[in-house]
Structures are given as structure tokens and as C-alpha cells.
Tab-separated table of C-alpha atoms and ligand atoms in Angstrom:
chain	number	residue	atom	x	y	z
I	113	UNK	CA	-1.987	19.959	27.717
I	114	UNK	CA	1.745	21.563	27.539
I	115	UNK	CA	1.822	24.908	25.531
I	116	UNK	CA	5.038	25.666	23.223
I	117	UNK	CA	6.783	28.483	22.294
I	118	UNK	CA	6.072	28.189	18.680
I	119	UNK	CA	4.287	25.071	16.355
I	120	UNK	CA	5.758	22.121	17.435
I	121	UNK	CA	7.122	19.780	13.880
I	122	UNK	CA	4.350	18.442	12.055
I	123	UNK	CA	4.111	14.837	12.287
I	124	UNK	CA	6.413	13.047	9.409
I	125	UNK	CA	3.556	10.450	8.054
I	126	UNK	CA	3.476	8.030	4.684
I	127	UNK	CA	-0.066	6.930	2.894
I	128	UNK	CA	-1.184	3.602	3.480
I	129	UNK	CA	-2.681	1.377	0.600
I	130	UNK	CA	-6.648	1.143	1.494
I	131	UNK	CA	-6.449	2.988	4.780
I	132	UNK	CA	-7.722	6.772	5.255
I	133	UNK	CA	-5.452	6.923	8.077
I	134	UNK	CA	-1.175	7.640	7.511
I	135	UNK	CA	1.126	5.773	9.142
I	136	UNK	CA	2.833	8.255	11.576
I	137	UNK	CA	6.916	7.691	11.321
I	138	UNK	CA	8.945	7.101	14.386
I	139	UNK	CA	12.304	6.493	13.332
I	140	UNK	CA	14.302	5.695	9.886
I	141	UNK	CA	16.999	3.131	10.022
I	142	UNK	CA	18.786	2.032	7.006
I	143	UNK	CA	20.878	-0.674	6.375
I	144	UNK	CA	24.640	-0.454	5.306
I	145	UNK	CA	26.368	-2.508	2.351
I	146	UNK	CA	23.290	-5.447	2.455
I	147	UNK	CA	23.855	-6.777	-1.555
I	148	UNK	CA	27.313	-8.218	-2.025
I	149	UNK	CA	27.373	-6.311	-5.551
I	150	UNK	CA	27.237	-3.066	-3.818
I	151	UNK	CA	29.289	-3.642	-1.014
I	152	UNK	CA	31.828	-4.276	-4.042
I	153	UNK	CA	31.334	-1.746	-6.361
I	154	UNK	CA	31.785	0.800	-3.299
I	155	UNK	CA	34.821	-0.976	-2.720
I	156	UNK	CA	34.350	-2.602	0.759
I	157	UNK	CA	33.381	-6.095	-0.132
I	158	UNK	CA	31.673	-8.049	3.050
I	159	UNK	CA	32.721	-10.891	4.668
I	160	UNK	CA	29.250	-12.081	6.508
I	161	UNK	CA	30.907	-14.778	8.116
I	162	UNK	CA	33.000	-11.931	10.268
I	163	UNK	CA	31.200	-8.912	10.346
I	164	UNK	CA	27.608	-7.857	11.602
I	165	UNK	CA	25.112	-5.862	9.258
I	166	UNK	CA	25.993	-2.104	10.193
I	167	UNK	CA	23.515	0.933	10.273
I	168	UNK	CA	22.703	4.691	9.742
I	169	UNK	CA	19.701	6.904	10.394
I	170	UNK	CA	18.017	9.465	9.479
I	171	UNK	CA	15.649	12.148	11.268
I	172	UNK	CA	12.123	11.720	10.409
I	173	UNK	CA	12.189	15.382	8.607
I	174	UNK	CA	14.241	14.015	6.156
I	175	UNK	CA	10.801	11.929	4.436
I	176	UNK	CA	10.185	12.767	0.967
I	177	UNK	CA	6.563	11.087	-0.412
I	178	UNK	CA	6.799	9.166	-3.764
I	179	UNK	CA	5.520	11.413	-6.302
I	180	UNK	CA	6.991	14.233	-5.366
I	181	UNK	CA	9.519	17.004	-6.809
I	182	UNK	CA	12.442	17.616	-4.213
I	183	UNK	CA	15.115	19.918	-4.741
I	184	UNK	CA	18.753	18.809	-5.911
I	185	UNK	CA	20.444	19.218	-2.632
I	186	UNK	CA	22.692	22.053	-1.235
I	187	UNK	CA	27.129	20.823	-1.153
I	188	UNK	CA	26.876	17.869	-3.739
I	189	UNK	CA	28.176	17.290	-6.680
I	190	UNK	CA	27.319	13.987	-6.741
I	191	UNK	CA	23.783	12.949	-5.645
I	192	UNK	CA	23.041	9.683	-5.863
I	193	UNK	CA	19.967	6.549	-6.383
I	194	UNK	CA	19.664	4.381	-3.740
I	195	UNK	CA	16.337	1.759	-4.462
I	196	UNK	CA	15.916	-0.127	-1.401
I	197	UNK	CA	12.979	-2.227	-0.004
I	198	UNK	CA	11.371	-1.003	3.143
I	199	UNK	CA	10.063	-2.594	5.872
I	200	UNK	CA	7.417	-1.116	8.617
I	201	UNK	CA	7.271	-1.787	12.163
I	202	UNK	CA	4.294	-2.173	13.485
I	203	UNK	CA	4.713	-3.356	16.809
I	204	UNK	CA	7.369	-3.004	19.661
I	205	UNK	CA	10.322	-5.123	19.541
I	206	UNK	CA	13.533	-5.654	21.639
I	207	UNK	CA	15.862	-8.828	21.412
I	208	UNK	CA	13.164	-10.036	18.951
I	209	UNK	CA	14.578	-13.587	17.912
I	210	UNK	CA	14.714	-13.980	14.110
I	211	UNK	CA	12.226	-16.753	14.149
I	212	UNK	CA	9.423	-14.301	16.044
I	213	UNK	CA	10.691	-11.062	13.321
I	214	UNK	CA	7.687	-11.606	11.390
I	215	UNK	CA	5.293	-10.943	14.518
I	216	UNK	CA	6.499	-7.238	14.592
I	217	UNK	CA	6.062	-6.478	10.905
I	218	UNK	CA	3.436	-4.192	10.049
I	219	UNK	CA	3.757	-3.945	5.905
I	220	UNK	CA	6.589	-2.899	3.163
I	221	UNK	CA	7.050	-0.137	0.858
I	222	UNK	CA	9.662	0.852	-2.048
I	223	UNK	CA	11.704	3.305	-1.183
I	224	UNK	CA	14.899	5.556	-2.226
I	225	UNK	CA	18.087	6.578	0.460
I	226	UNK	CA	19.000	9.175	-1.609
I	227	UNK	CA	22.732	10.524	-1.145
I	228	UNK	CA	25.310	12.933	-0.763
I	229	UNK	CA	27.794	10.534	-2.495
I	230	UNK	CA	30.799	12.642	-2.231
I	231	UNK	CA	30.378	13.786	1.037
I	232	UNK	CA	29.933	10.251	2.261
I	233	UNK	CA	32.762	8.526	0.743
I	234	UNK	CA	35.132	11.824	2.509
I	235	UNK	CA	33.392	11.232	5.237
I	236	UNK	CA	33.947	7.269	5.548
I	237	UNK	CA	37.302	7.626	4.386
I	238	UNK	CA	38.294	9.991	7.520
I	239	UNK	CA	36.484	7.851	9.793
I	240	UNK	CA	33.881	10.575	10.399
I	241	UNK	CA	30.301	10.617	11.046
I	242	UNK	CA	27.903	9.753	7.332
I	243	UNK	CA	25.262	12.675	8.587
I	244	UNK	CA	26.085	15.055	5.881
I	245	UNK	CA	26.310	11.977	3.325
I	246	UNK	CA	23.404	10.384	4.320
I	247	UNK	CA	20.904	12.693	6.581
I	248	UNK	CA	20.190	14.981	3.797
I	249	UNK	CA	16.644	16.882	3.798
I	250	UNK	CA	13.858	15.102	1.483
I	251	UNK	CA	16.344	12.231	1.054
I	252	UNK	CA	13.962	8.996	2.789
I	253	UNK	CA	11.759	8.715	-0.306
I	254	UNK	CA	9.087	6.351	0.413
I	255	UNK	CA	6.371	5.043	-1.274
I	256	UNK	CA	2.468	3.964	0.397
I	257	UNK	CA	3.103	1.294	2.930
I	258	UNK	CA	1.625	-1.950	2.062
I	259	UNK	CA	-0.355	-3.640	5.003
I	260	UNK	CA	1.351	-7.223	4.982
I	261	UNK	CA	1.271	-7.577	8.780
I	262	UNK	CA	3.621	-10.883	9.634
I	263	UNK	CA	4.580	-11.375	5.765
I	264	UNK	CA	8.226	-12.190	5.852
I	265	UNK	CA	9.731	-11.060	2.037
I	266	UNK	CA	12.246	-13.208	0.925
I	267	UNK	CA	12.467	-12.504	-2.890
I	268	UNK	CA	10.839	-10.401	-5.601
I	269	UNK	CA	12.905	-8.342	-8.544
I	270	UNK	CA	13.743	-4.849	-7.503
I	271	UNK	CA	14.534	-2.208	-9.864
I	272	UNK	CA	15.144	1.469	-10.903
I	273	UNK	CA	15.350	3.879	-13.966
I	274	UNK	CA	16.113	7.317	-14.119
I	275	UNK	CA	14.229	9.009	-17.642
I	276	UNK	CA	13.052	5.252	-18.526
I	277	UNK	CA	16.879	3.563	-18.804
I	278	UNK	CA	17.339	0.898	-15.907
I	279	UNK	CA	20.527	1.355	-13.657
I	280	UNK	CA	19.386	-0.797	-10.742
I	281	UNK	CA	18.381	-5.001	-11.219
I	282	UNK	CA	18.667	-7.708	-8.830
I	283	UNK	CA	16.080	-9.533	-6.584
I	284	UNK	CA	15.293	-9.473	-3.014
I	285	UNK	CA	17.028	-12.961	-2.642
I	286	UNK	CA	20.267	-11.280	-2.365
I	287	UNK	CA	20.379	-9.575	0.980
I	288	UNK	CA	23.190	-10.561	2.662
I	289	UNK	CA	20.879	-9.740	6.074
I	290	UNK	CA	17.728	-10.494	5.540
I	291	UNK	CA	14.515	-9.463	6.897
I	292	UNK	CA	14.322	-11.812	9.669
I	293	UNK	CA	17.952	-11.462	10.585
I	294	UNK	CA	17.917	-7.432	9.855
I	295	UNK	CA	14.852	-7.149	13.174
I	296	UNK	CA	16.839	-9.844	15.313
I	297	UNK	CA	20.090	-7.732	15.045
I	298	UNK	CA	18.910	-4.335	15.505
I	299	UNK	CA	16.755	-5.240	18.074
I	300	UNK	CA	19.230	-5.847	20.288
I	301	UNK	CA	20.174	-1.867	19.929
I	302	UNK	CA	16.678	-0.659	20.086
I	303	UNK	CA	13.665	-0.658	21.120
I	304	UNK	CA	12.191	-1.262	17.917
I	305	UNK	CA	8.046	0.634	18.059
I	306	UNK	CA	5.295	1.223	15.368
I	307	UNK	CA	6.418	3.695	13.091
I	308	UNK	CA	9.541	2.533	12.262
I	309	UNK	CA	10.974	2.391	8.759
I	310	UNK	CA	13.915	0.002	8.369
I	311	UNK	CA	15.308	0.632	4.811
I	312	UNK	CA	17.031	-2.944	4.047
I	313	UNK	CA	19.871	-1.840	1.721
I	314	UNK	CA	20.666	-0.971	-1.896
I	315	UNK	CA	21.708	-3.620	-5.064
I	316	UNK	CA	24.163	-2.740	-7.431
I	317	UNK	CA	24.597	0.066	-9.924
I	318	UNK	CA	24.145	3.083	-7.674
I	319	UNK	CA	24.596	7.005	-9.441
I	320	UNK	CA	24.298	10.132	-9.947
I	321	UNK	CA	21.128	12.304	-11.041
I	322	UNK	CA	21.027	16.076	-12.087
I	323	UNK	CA	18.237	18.502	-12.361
I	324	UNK	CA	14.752	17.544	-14.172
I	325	UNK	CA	15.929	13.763	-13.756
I	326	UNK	CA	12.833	11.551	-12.837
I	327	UNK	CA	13.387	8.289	-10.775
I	328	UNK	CA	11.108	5.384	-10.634
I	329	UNK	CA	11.484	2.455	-8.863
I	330	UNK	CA	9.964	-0.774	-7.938
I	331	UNK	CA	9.605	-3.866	-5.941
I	332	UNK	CA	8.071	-7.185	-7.192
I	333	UNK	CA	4.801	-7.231	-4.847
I	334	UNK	CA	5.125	-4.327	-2.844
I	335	UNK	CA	4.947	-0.996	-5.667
I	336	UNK	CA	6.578	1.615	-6.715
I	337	UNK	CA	7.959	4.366	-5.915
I	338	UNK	CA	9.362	8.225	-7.713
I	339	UNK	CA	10.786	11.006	-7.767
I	340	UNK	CA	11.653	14.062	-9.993
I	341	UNK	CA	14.621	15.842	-8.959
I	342	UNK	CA	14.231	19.424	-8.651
I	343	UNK	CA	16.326	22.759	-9.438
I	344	UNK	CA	19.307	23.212	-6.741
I	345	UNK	CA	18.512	24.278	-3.682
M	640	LIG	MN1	21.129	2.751	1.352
């Protein structure tokens, strides 16, 4: 066994519904602009008869656990909701063909890609990277993964409040990529491998929450998922 200088990172790992054992996370990939209503209201409509679904990620520290209290986040004045279903890989995958996606899928949870909205939109306007945007600590809020190995979700309402009002509504129907054609196409970047998390994209209605504000989310049969927003960091 290899000795280290110090600890090495603990292991970034989610709960899974009726299992003792967590589900230890490899990677987090998230899906750009994947409900037409967003991709408008952010003011780069998508044509998917031209473009390809695009992507970001995030580094594994970056998991926050539903439930919890993170803080409000160093830089931003403007941090923002993002409720997205979440898919879990539970199986390697490379140029997996849409119609075989469903053989690599270990479960789904509801999750939040919470954001550094200001710092995003300056950085996509200048062409640079969306790390300090996107790749903020505690910002991959996920909820227990739900064991649905080779379920393929094609609809279900999903939702969010913040303090009880609603601000997010649509249904699962309206991915522009959906879960089968999400795995084909980034497949053919990666090496998809258990542990996974593929965030598939926020609806419509995305903003901004402040100190004390609590989040809570959900997807028609998957769960839910929240968060309380701490004091700044
Ligand atoms: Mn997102």
C-alpha cells in the first residue's frame, strides 16, 4: 500500500434509498441549456436541429447532500437555483448507442447545480472558462440515489420553491436531449464508469437566493431534494 504525505480527500459519496452502502462519486457532468424555456430566458435560444447538447463539470468536492445547510458562496452577488434531474452511472460506457443507454444506468436522484450567476454570464460573455460560475464549493446538491437500474425516464413534473413559493414547473418531457440521447453523446467524449452523476439540465425560471433561504425541490418518481442557504462565507 502507497503512503502519502498527508490524508488523502475523503471519498465524495451520496446515500442510496434501501442500501447501507453510499454510492462513491466519480465524476459530475452537467448538461448545458437542455429545456428550450431556459435556453431562452438566458438568452441563447437552441436550435437542436444544428447544434449538439454542450457540457460542464464539476470536481467531486463540490457535492453538497440534500438536507444540508451550505454557506452563501464567496464573489456572488447573484447565486442562483438550478433543479435538475440526475442520472447515475452505474456501469462503464463508451460510444454507448442511444438504444443500449439504458443498460448503463444505475438509478436517478433530484438534484440542484447551484450557481455563481454573475460570474457565469461575464464569463460566457468573454468567451472564458464557466469554472468560477459553475465549479463553486457545495454547489452539486444531490439528493439519495434511487436504484432504477435500466429505467429510462422520459417524463414526470419537476419542481422547486424557495420558503414554500414555486419558481421552477415543467416536466421531464421537455429535454431537448434526453436521457438516452444525453449517454450516446457524451459517451463518445468519455469513458463513462460507475459513479458518475450526469445532471440533465435546468427548466425555466432560474434565481437568486440570499441568506436563511430554504430550497426544496422535486421530481415526479424519483424524490426530493433541499437545501438551506447559509450565512456568507
Ligand atoms: Mn444546470
Amino acid at each position: 500500500m502507497p503512503t502519502y504525505l498527508f490524508p488523502p480527500p475523503p471519498v465524495a459519496a451520496v446515500p442510496v434509498r434501501g442500501h447501507a452502502e453510499l454510492f462513491p462519486i466519480n465524476r459530475l457532468f452537467f448538461v448545458g441549456r437542455n429545456y428550450h424555456a431556459h435556453a431562452v430566458e438566458m438568452g441563447k435560444p437552441v436550435d437542436k436541429s444544428v447544434e449538439r447538447p454542450f457540457y460542464f463539470t464539476k470536481a467531486p468536492q463540490t457535492l453538497a447532500l440534500s438536507g444540508t445547510t451550505t454557506p452563501y458562496p464567496s464573489e456572488t452577488a447573484n447565486y442562483h437555483f438550478e433543479m435538475e434531474l440526475v442520472m447515475a452511472i452505474g456501469k462503464p460506457g463508451f460510444r454507448v448507442k442511444a438504444e443500449d443507454a439504458h443498460e448503463i444506468i444505475y438509478g436517478y436522484a433530484a438534484g440542484l447545480d447551484m450557481t455563481r450567476r454573475d460570474l457565469q454570464l461575464v464569463a460566457r460573455d468573454k468567451g472564458r472558462p464557466w469554472d468560477l460560475g459553475k465549479d463553486v464549493e457545495h454547489s452539486s446538491v444531490c439528493s439519495e440515489i434511487v436504484p432504477m437500474p435500466g429505467v429510462v425516464i422520459e417524463r414526470g413534473a419537476i419542481e422547486l420553491s424557495v420558503n414554500g413559493a414555486v419558481k421552477q414547473k415543467s416536466d421531464v418531457d421537455k429535454l431537448i436531449w434526453n436521457i438516452r440521447e444525453i449517454i450516446a453523446d457524451l459517451s463518445l467524449f468519455y469513458h463513462l464508469q460507475p459513479g458518475d452523476l450526469i445532471y440533465t439540465g435546468t427548466p425555466e425560471g432560474v434565481g437568486a437566493v440570499l441568506p436563511g433561504d430554504k430550497i426544496t425541490g422535486s421530481v415526479d418518481g424519483v424524490g426530493e431534494v433541499a437545501l438551506t442557504v447559509g450565512a456568507k462565507a
